[in-house]
Amino acid sequence: MKQSRRDFLKTSAALSAASYIGVQLPGTVTDVLAAEGEAWHRGSCRLCGVGCRVELGVRSGKPFAIRGVAEARTNRGFLCMKGMYFWRCIGHADRLTHPLYRAKKSEAFKRISWDEALDIAAAAFADAVKKHGNDAVAYYGSGQCLTEETYLFQKIMRGGLKTNNVEGNPRLCMASAVGGYLTSFGADEPIGGYSDLDAAHCFFIIGSNTAEAHPVLFRRIMRRKLDHPDTVKVINADPRVSQTSRIADKHLQFKPGSDLSLLNAMARVIVDEKLYDSDFLSNYAVFRQGADSKEVSFADYVKFLEPYTPEAAVKTCGGNISADGIREAARWFATSKGTVSLWCMGINQRKQGVWANNLINNLHILTGQLCKAGADSLSLTGQPNACGGVREAGGLCHILPGHRPVENEKMRTQVEEAWGVPAGRIPAKPGLHTMDLFTAINTGALKAIWINCTSPGQSLPNCDPYIKGMQQDTCFIVCTDIFPTRTTELANLILPAAFHFEKTGVYGCTERRSQLTRKAVNAPGEAKPEVWIGREWAKRLAVKLDDPVIAHCVKGFDKLEEDYALPRAIWEEYTHKLTRGRDNDLRGASYPVLERMADGVQWPSPTEEHALTGGSVKKFVKGQDPLADSLSKDDLPYQFYGPAHADRKLWIWLRPQADPSEVPDAEYPFYLSTGRIIDHWHTMSMTGRVPELLRANPYAHVEINPEDAKELGIQPGDMVEIKSRRGSNILPAKVYEGPMRGMVFAYWHDQEKSRMINRVTKDDYDPGSKEPEFKICAVQIRRVSGPKPIEPFLL
Amino acid sequence: MSCPGVATAPRLDCADEVKTVPIAGVVVSTYRDKAGSLEEKLHVFPGVETHGGDGRGHLIAVLEAPDREGMETLIRRLEAMDEVLNVGITFLAADTDCTDEEEA
């Protein structure tokens, strides 16, 4: 029977959609597509941290279609608009395809060979080390790098160049969640995961516009609510009413920076009304306070909560919430059969980010809303491999692979022995965290930096001084990327990297899940996988510094082809040598196992047998987590063996309300907060190159509450200046009841200089996590003119 | 300082400048009690082909548009419908070769 190609694709489309909702239509997707002889390559989405599984359709070496993987537990086949289009970056005309170099930043770039490029990069780092010491160089990576890439680069820096100056952009988004998990639960990363969304009876979404930043998970939450409209409650707590609020039973609109009061008030209601879980508390929890983590009593905690009455919180939170609203939210949270909290940058990007994380975790410990189906304290991740690569594989200045603190001598020794490098090779002192790293560029102390797959020239808070610093010739900047960015324009050396599906490697998403993406198409021009770039660079560094230990760091990977054998060897070294005996044990998640699994493996997964079941859905639960069984100390069903809590307890913290770094005053009377929009991702270097996404939101705007707009004489579309003590933007106004009065909200993706909102934000940071407070600063708002035509802008 | 060959002008074109005919598979979500009326509306919606649903408020649809911009507009028009809670995309082909004459 003859079938036109259009009919064929339409049948495929219908079958795909039907399979995701369990409806049978005649035929199967596999049958239809197999008949075409087209190859479908399984992998993960390139963008946010949800970890949606996709299949890329390739014909004649070129991608032509994408579909979700129906059996994947991450996304059940669904994709968002961004996920549907990221593959357009493959083969895009703007791709960087050849190494580019200039000795001075005032010069024009010229095309050079890879041989020259690697020599120049090695010489720059070697010279910096010889003249200024090992800490004069740094690596700044990304939650978008593959785990193999992060692991390899940090190994070269630490084992080879003897510096802990290894950082990554997750410092800007996830560090407070890390701090929260470590100090509350004794171990980084969530106990549960997405499966809890399908069993939850209460969702507490705070500081997250899930609908736009994580739309596939939001869809799942929405479905749960719509299927159980009377028994499932959704609480949305946020200073801004967003798309997420539309399914909420209750919106708690608190003033920016008053979240600690709100969370303590909810805890007080739970305590006052005896809604806590006494058994859970007595078996698993202790109360702690202060910088020395002093243990205190439940009575001390009750006393600490005394000032946080719902009525007092209403005042602190700005008056848009009622005391009864707080009480009802606390009751829903505590008494539901399962409560899942979800949060993102609204909580993490705060000067009290770790404390805010602790207070969310407190509510779960108090009420025993952990370790059971439908209950979890689930931090949402913004990037596809912030968890798997940077948090787990040693991508920050204070951690070594396998969740090992740098400062711990025993941990350093384990890593040195695993690598076969001399004892003492890894310095005891943590390296510079992100803000100190870029400050060191400003002062001239840092002489060479490798920036991999990220754009600090746009994404750093208060970015102008740091851009100026990077413009100096005192620091040699290497950038590996796929497109020109606000940071490649500050580089000396630009190295073209292979994109997703043009190379092989693992991403680890929000829920401790590692998933493999194999190469499906060739990279354009001379673009290369970063693992090849790192290996070849290290070999030359070893020669220039006459240091065989550097060569030894990559010796086991020498001569392996870069598309599969090389990343596989790196993954095997990392998982077998560095995760053995650690809470993120991934030894069972070998490449062959990951290739067999539709949706990868959740750690801990010490054996292939366990990995082939999908791994550990719940950490710390006997019968589900093999480490909970093997490390069990008593008869209790939950074993909190996390490396940071020797007492194996969950810690409830006494954390008081504290103001953000900057609050509005007479001169700067408005709060500014920033965030994502559904069509764009981060600095839009990728999504801005997809016309469907760009057209939907071609430029940033500022959201203003209608009452504030009326007072300021601002009409929709008017051009408005947002000015802080650091810088200003001019953006068109969107007037609607999103932000509360006294607050404006702007998107941060726009690359055009007058619309780059990080020129306005503040670079003060959480003293614990070192994560900057992007979410709150004080600004002036002023109408500049009526509407003006605005062009989208991309470098 | 920009990179060589990098335009600073706005750019709206994607890499594949060859004309493509997009076809999408979607699940349109609505309230359970509105699924019937929504399916009737979708049935006569230009560019939309319906394939039933699951009785829980999920409807299967295939979308077809003459070009990418048309597909984008179609999805956003569906999303803007009062009854529609979500348009979940599950398949998207942007093929360069979709003539009726070609045989599979």
GROMACS .gro file of C-alpha atoms in nm, chain A residues 22-378:
model
  357
   22GLY     CA    1  -0.205   0.477   2.686
   23VAL     CA    2  -0.442   0.484   2.391
   24GLN     CA    3  -0.404   0.225   2.118
   25LEU     CA    4  -0.429   0.337   1.759
   26PRO     CA    5  -0.376   0.100   1.467
   27GLY     CA    6  -0.006   0.029   1.403
   28THR     CA    7   0.295   0.112   1.615
   29VAL     CA    8   0.549   0.390   1.600
   30THR     CA    9   0.834   0.144   1.563
   31ASP     CA   10   0.673  -0.033   1.271
   32VAL     CA   11   0.606   0.283   1.083
   33LEU     CA   12   0.943   0.440   1.138
   34ALA     CA   13   1.138   0.123   1.084
   35ALA     CA   14   0.982   0.103   0.740
   36GLU     CA   15   1.143   0.433   0.653
   37GLY     CA   16   1.491   0.318   0.745
   38GLU     CA   17   1.549   0.627   0.952
   39ALA     CA   18   1.759   0.608   1.266
   40TRP     CA   19   1.626   0.727   1.602
   41HIS     CA   20   1.891   0.804   1.862
   42ARG     CA   21   1.800   0.805   2.228
   43GLY     CA   22   1.936   1.069   2.463
   44SER     CA   23   1.842   1.345   2.704
   45CYS     CA   24   1.715   1.694   2.639
   46ARG     CA   25   1.996   1.949   2.631
   47LEU     CA   26   1.824   2.219   2.833
   48CYS     CA   27   1.683   2.228   3.188
   49GLY     CA   28   1.743   1.990   3.478
   50VAL     CA   29   1.432   1.774   3.439
   51GLY     CA   30   1.621   1.524   3.224
   52CYS     CA   31   1.348   1.454   2.968
   53ARG     CA   32   1.435   1.162   2.743
   54VAL     CA   33   1.412   1.219   2.372
   55GLU     CA   34   1.477   1.041   2.049
   56LEU     CA   35   1.639   1.234   1.770
   57GLY     CA   36   1.536   1.128   1.422
   58VAL     CA   37   1.828   1.132   1.179
   59ARG     CA   38   1.824   1.080   0.807
   60SER     CA   39   2.129   1.106   0.584
   61GLY     CA   40   2.333   1.231   0.877
   62LYS     CA   41   2.098   1.519   0.952
   63PRO     CA   42   1.834   1.548   1.226
   64PHE     CA   43   1.480   1.592   1.100
   65ALA     CA   44   1.254   1.517   1.396
   66ILE     CA   45   1.239   1.468   1.769
   67ARG     CA   46   1.002   1.280   1.996
   68GLY     CA   47   0.974   1.205   2.365
   69VAL     CA   48   1.041   0.860   2.505
   70ALA     CA   49   0.710   0.728   2.636
   71GLU     CA   50   0.859   0.479   2.880
   72ALA     CA   51   1.093   0.733   3.040
   73ARG     CA   52   1.002   0.801   3.402
   74THR     CA   53   1.137   1.153   3.374
   75ASN     CA   54   0.893   1.285   3.116
   76ARG     CA   55   0.663   1.001   3.003
   77GLY     CA   56   0.719   1.113   2.648
   78PHE     CA   57   0.626   1.476   2.687
   79LEU     CA   58   0.853   1.761   2.589
   80CYS     CA   59   0.821   2.135   2.621
   81MET     CA   60   0.859   2.383   2.337
   82LYS     CA   61   1.225   2.442   2.418
   83GLY     CA   62   1.290   2.068   2.432
   84MET     CA   63   1.125   2.021   2.098
   85TYR     CA   64   1.353   2.271   1.932
   86PHE     CA   65   1.699   2.248   2.093
   87TRP     CA   66   1.823   2.021   1.814
   88ARG     CA   67   1.801   2.312   1.572
   89CYS     CA   68   2.138   2.416   1.715
   90ILE     CA   69   2.287   2.114   1.540
   91GLY     CA   70   2.424   2.239   1.212
   92HIS     CA   71   2.315   2.599   1.277
   93ALA     CA   72   2.488   2.855   1.056
   94ASP     CA   73   2.620   3.047   1.358
   95ARG     CA   74   2.809   2.753   1.504
   96LEU     CA   75   3.170   2.805   1.597
   97THR     CA   76   3.360   2.572   1.368
   98HIS     CA   77   3.729   2.660   1.394
   99PRO     CA   78   3.968   2.764   1.671
  100LEU     CA   79   4.003   3.143   1.690
  101TYR     CA   80   4.283   3.334   1.858
  102ARG     CA   81   4.408   3.679   1.941
  103ALA     CA   82   4.702   3.759   2.167
  104LYS     CA   83   4.545   4.080   2.293
  105LYS     CA   84   4.180   4.152   2.349
  106SER     CA   85   4.200   4.469   2.143
  107GLU     CA   86   4.293   4.264   1.836
  108ALA     CA   87   4.072   4.083   1.590
  109PHE     CA   88   4.042   3.706   1.611
  110LYS     CA   89   4.218   3.498   1.350
  111ARG     CA   90   4.154   3.141   1.256
  112ILE     CA   91   4.419   2.893   1.368
  113SER     CA   92   4.466   2.517   1.364
  114TRP     CA   93   4.389   2.287   1.656
  115ASP     CA   94   4.759   2.216   1.686
  116GLU     CA   95   4.833   2.585   1.732
  117ALA     CA   96   4.533   2.635   1.960
  118LEU     CA   97   4.625   2.358   2.201
  119ASP     CA   98   4.984   2.479   2.211
  120ILE     CA   99   4.874   2.834   2.286
  121ALA     CA  100   4.635   2.720   2.561
  122ALA     CA  101   4.902   2.503   2.719
  123ALA     CA  102   5.163   2.779   2.699
  124ALA     CA  103   4.931   3.035   2.857
  125PHE     CA  104   4.850   2.814   3.155
  126ALA     CA  105   5.210   2.691   3.191
  127ASP     CA  106   5.349   3.045   3.185
  128ALA     CA  107   5.095   3.158   3.445
  129VAL     CA  108   5.189   2.870   3.675
  130LYS     CA  109   5.564   2.923   3.632
  131LYS     CA  110   5.547   3.297   3.696
  132HIS     CA  111   5.266   3.325   3.948
  133GLY     CA  112   5.206   2.984   4.102
  134ASN     CA  113   4.946   2.714   4.065
  135ASP     CA  114   4.658   2.921   4.200
  136ALA     CA  115   4.703   3.178   3.923
  137VAL     CA  116   4.500   2.953   3.691
  138ALA     CA  117   4.139   2.832   3.704
  139TYR     CA  118   3.870   2.629   3.533
  140TYR     CA  119   3.514   2.759   3.524
  141GLY     CA  120   3.272   2.499   3.393
  142SER     CA  121   2.903   2.448   3.365
  143GLY     CA  122   2.602   2.243   3.464
  144GLN     CA  123   2.568   2.179   3.092
  145CYS     CA  124   2.899   1.999   3.053
  146LEU     CA  125   2.883   1.622   3.043
  147THR     CA  126   2.995   1.446   3.360
  148GLU     CA  127   3.296   1.309   3.175
  149GLU     CA  128   3.400   1.662   3.080
  150THR     CA  129   3.369   1.804   3.431
  151TYR     CA  130   3.548   1.508   3.582
  152LEU     CA  131   3.837   1.522   3.333
  153PHE     CA  132   3.897   1.896   3.363
  154GLN     CA  133   3.886   1.897   3.743
  155LYS     CA  134   4.129   1.603   3.745
  156ILE     CA  135   4.373   1.791   3.524
  157MET     CA  136   4.342   2.103   3.740
  158ARG     CA  137   4.374   1.927   4.075
  159GLY     CA  138   4.589   1.625   4.004
  160GLY     CA  139   4.787   1.793   3.728
  161LEU     CA  140   4.806   2.165   3.802
  162LYS     CA  141   4.777   2.133   4.180
  163THR     CA  142   4.498   2.387   4.225
  164ASN     CA  143   4.142   2.368   4.355
  165ASN     CA  144   4.044   2.664   4.140
  166VAL     CA  145   3.770   2.452   3.985
  167GLU     CA  146   3.431   2.616   3.972
  168GLY     CA  147   3.115   2.608   3.769
  169ASN     CA  148   2.801   2.807   3.707
  170PRO     CA  149   2.595   2.584   3.941
  171ARG     CA  150   2.747   2.804   4.209
  172LEU     CA  151   2.507   3.065   4.073
  173CYS     CA  152   2.200   2.846   4.092
  174MET     CA  153   2.230   2.531   4.303
  175ALA     CA  154   2.487   2.594   4.575
  176SER     CA  155   2.229   2.693   4.836
  177ALA     CA  156   2.032   2.375   4.773
  178VAL     CA  157   2.353   2.177   4.821
  179GLY     CA  158   2.415   2.360   5.148
  180GLY     CA  159   2.057   2.301   5.256
  181TYR     CA  160   2.060   1.929   5.184
  182LEU     CA  161   2.398   1.877   5.350
  183THR     CA  162   2.308   2.064   5.666
  184SER     CA  163   1.952   1.927   5.695
  185PHE     CA  164   1.985   1.569   5.572
  186GLY     CA  165   2.361   1.512   5.589
  187ALA     CA  166   2.382   1.438   5.219
  188ASP     CA  167   2.344   1.634   4.897
  189GLU     CA  168   2.057   1.582   4.653
  190PRO     CA  169   1.696   1.482   4.716
  191ILE     CA  170   1.580   1.171   4.895
  192GLY     CA  171   1.297   1.105   4.649
  193GLY     CA  172   1.216   1.225   4.301
  194TYR     CA  173   0.956   1.267   4.030
  195SER     CA  174   0.769   0.949   4.120
  196ASP     CA  175   0.651   1.137   4.429
  197LEU     CA  176   0.467   1.387   4.208
  198ASP     CA  177   0.229   1.111   4.102
  199ALA     CA  178   0.147   1.015   4.461
  200ALA     CA  179   0.149   1.351   4.636
  201HIS     CA  180  -0.161   1.498   4.801
  202CYS     CA  181  -0.010   1.837   4.869
  203PHE     CA  182   0.232   2.039   4.659
  204PHE     CA  183   0.416   2.326   4.823
  205ILE     CA  184   0.576   2.525   4.540
  206ILE     CA  185   0.786   2.813   4.669
  207GLY     CA  186   1.023   3.038   4.477
  208SER     CA  187   0.968   2.849   4.154
  209ASN     CA  188   0.774   2.933   3.842
  210THR     CA  189   0.758   2.563   3.757
  211ALA     CA  190   0.513   2.621   3.474
  212GLU     CA  191   0.769   2.816   3.272
  213ALA     CA  192   1.104   2.691   3.402
  214HIS     CA  193   1.016   2.319   3.426
  215PRO     CA  194   0.702   2.281   3.214
  216VAL     CA  195   0.713   1.904   3.180
  217LEU     CA  196   0.711   1.856   3.556
  218PHE     CA  197   0.443   2.121   3.591
  219ARG     CA  198   0.232   1.927   3.348
  220ARG     CA  199   0.264   1.625   3.576
  221ILE     CA  200   0.166   1.825   3.884
  222MET     CA  201  -0.126   1.975   3.696
  223ARG     CA  202  -0.245   1.631   3.589
  224ARG     CA  203  -0.229   1.507   3.948
  225LYS     CA  204  -0.435   1.805   4.062
  226LEU     CA  205  -0.693   1.773   3.785
  227ASP     CA  206  -0.737   1.402   3.844
  228HIS     CA  207  -0.792   1.462   4.216
  229PRO     CA  208  -0.932   1.813   4.237
  230ASP     CA  209  -1.077   1.775   4.586
  231THR     CA  210  -0.809   1.575   4.760
  232VAL     CA  211  -0.489   1.718   4.615
  233LYS     CA  212  -0.392   2.066   4.729
  234VAL     CA  213  -0.148   2.300   4.558
  235ILE     CA  214   0.009   2.586   4.752
  236ASN     CA  215   0.212   2.839   4.559
  237ALA     CA  216   0.425   3.077   4.766
  238ASP     CA  217   0.589   3.353   4.566
  239PRO     CA  218   0.607   3.734   4.558
  240ARG     CA  219   0.485   3.711   4.200
  241VAL     CA  220   0.169   3.552   4.066
  242SER     CA  221   0.292   3.345   3.774
  243GLN     CA  222   0.169   3.080   3.533
  244THR     CA  223   0.233   2.832   3.813
  245SER     CA  224  -0.027   2.999   4.031
  246ARG     CA  225  -0.312   2.912   3.796
  247ILE     CA  226  -0.349   2.562   3.939
  248ALA     CA  227  -0.294   2.667   4.299
  249ASP     CA  228  -0.561   2.632   4.566
  250LYS     CA  229  -0.376   2.897   4.761
  251HIS     CA  230  -0.124   3.161   4.664
  252LEU     CA  231   0.087   3.300   4.947
  253GLN     CA  232   0.222   3.626   4.807
  254PHE     CA  233   0.503   3.726   5.040
  255LYS     CA  234   0.731   4.027   5.019
  256PRO     CA  235   1.072   3.948   4.867
  257GLY     CA  236   1.307   3.834   5.141
  258SER     CA  237   1.038   3.751   5.397
  259ASP     CA  238   1.031   3.380   5.312
  260LEU     CA  239   1.211   3.280   5.630
  261SER     CA  240   0.932   3.434   5.838
  262LEU     CA  241   0.664   3.260   5.634
  263LEU     CA  242   0.833   2.921   5.669
  264ASN     CA  243   0.890   2.965   6.042
  265ALA     CA  244   0.527   3.069   6.084
  266MET     CA  245   0.414   2.751   5.910
  267ALA     CA  246   0.639   2.555   6.146
  268ARG     CA  247   0.488   2.734   6.443
  269VAL     CA  248   0.136   2.639   6.335
  270ILE     CA  249   0.249   2.278   6.299
  271VAL     CA  250   0.397   2.285   6.649
  272ASP     CA  251   0.108   2.477   6.809
  273GLU     CA  252  -0.151   2.245   6.663
  274LYS     CA  253   0.061   1.936   6.734
  275LEU     CA  254   0.061   1.838   6.369
  276TYR     CA  255   0.419   1.713   6.384
  277ASP     CA  256   0.515   1.348   6.365
  278SER     CA  257   0.643   1.259   6.713
  279ASP     CA  258   0.769   0.916   6.617
  280PHE     CA  259   0.959   1.044   6.316
  281LEU     CA  260   1.115   1.320   6.525
  282SER     CA  261   1.221   1.094   6.809
  283ASN     CA  262   1.365   0.832   6.576
  284TYR     CA  263   1.540   1.046   6.322
  285ALA     CA  264   1.576   1.414   6.413
  286VAL     CA  265   1.770   1.651   6.633
  287PHE     CA  266   1.749   2.029   6.665
  288ARG     CA  267   2.050   2.249   6.601
  289GLN     CA  268   2.140   2.614   6.614
  290GLY     CA  269   2.422   2.852   6.531
  291ALA     CA  270   2.753   2.842   6.347
  292ASP     CA  271   2.878   2.565   6.575
  293SER     CA  272   2.570   2.349   6.506
  294LYS     CA  273   2.495   2.330   6.876
  295GLU     CA  274   2.232   2.071   6.962
  296VAL     CA  275   1.926   2.217   7.131
  297SER     CA  276   1.598   2.071   7.253
  298PHE     CA  277   1.251   2.061   7.109
  299ALA     CA  278   1.153   2.306   7.386
  300ASP     CA  279   1.424   2.543   7.261
  301TYR     CA  280   1.279   2.514   6.913
  302VAL     CA  281   0.929   2.591   7.040
  303LYS     CA  282   1.065   2.896   7.217
  304PHE     CA  283   1.253   3.004   6.906
  305LEU     CA  284   0.928   2.988   6.707
  306GLU     CA  285   0.732   3.200   6.954
  307PRO     CA  286   0.770   3.533   6.766
  308TYR     CA  287   0.670   3.373   6.435
  309THR     CA  288   0.295   3.384   6.485
  310PRO     CA  289   0.095   3.382   6.163
  311GLU     CA  290  -0.018   3.734   6.248
  312ALA     CA  291   0.341   3.853   6.283
  313ALA     CA  292   0.436   3.680   5.958
  314VAL     CA  293   0.152   3.856   5.778
  315LYS     CA  294   0.313   4.189   5.866
  316THR     CA  295   0.666   4.079   5.778
  317CYS     CA  296   0.545   3.929   5.452
  318GLY     CA  297   0.387   4.255   5.337
  319GLY     CA  298   0.019   4.212   5.418
  320ASN     CA  299  -0.097   4.020   5.111
  321ILE     CA  300  -0.141   3.697   5.308
  322SER     CA  301  -0.389   3.627   5.584
  323ALA     CA  302  -0.298   3.458   5.912
  324ASP     CA  303  -0.565   3.199   5.847
  325GLY     CA  304  -0.415   3.141   5.503
  326ILE     CA  305  -0.082   3.053   5.664
  327ARG     CA  306  -0.256   2.823   5.912
  328GLU     CA  307  -0.447   2.645   5.640
  329ALA     CA  308  -0.134   2.600   5.428
  330ALA     CA  309   0.051   2.454   5.726
  331ARG     CA  310  -0.234   2.214   5.796
  332TRP     CA  311  -0.248   2.097   5.436
  333PHE     CA  312   0.127   2.047   5.437
  334ALA     CA  313   0.136   1.854   5.762
  335THR     CA  314  -0.175   1.638   5.734
  336SER     CA  315  -0.170   1.531   5.370
  337LYS     CA  316  -0.090   1.168   5.289
  338GLY     CA  317   0.218   1.293   5.110
  339THR     CA  318   0.358   1.643   5.061
  340VAL     CA  319   0.615   1.740   4.801
  341SER     CA  320   0.789   2.075   4.822
  342LEU     CA  321   0.941   2.215   4.506
  343TRP     CA  322   1.161   2.519   4.484
  344CYS     CA  323   1.416   2.671   4.258
  345MET     CA  324   1.606   2.997   4.223
  346GLY     CA  325   1.359   3.204   4.427
  347ILE     CA  326   1.491   3.020   4.731
  348ASN     CA  327   1.847   2.943   4.624
  349GLN     CA  328   1.954   3.281   4.485
  350ARG     CA  329   1.927   3.454   4.819
  351LYS     CA  330   2.172   3.582   5.074
  352GLN     CA  331   1.996   3.346   5.315
  353GLY     CA  332   1.963   3.074   5.053
  354VAL     CA  333   2.093   2.791   5.270
  355TRP     CA  334   1.874   2.901   5.559
  356ALA     CA  335   1.566   2.916   5.338
  357ASN     CA  336   1.646   2.564   5.216
  358ASN     CA  337   1.685   2.451   5.577
  359LEU     CA  338   1.345   2.591   5.671
  360ILE     CA  339   1.170   2.404   5.389
  361ASN     CA  340   1.350   2.087   5.492
  362ASN     CA  341   1.247   2.159   5.855
  363LEU     CA  342   0.879   2.135   5.760
  364HIS     CA  343   0.938   1.793   5.605
  365ILE     CA  344   1.134   1.660   5.902
  366LEU     CA  345   0.880   1.798   6.151
  367THR     CA  346   0.590   1.630   5.977
  368GLY     CA  347   0.765   1.313   5.861
  369GLN     CA  348   0.690   1.406   5.502
  370LEU     CA  349   0.997   1.221   5.376
  371CYS     CA  350   1.096   0.874   5.259
  372LYS     CA  351   0.737   0.768   5.181
  373ALA     CA  352   0.559   0.768   4.847
  374GLY     CA  353   0.433   1.114   4.757
  375ALA     CA  354   0.654   1.300   5.006
  376ASP     CA  355   0.980   1.476   4.936
  377SER     CA  356   1.172   1.798   4.969
  378LEU     CA  357   1.265   1.833   4.603
   0.00000   0.00000   0.00000
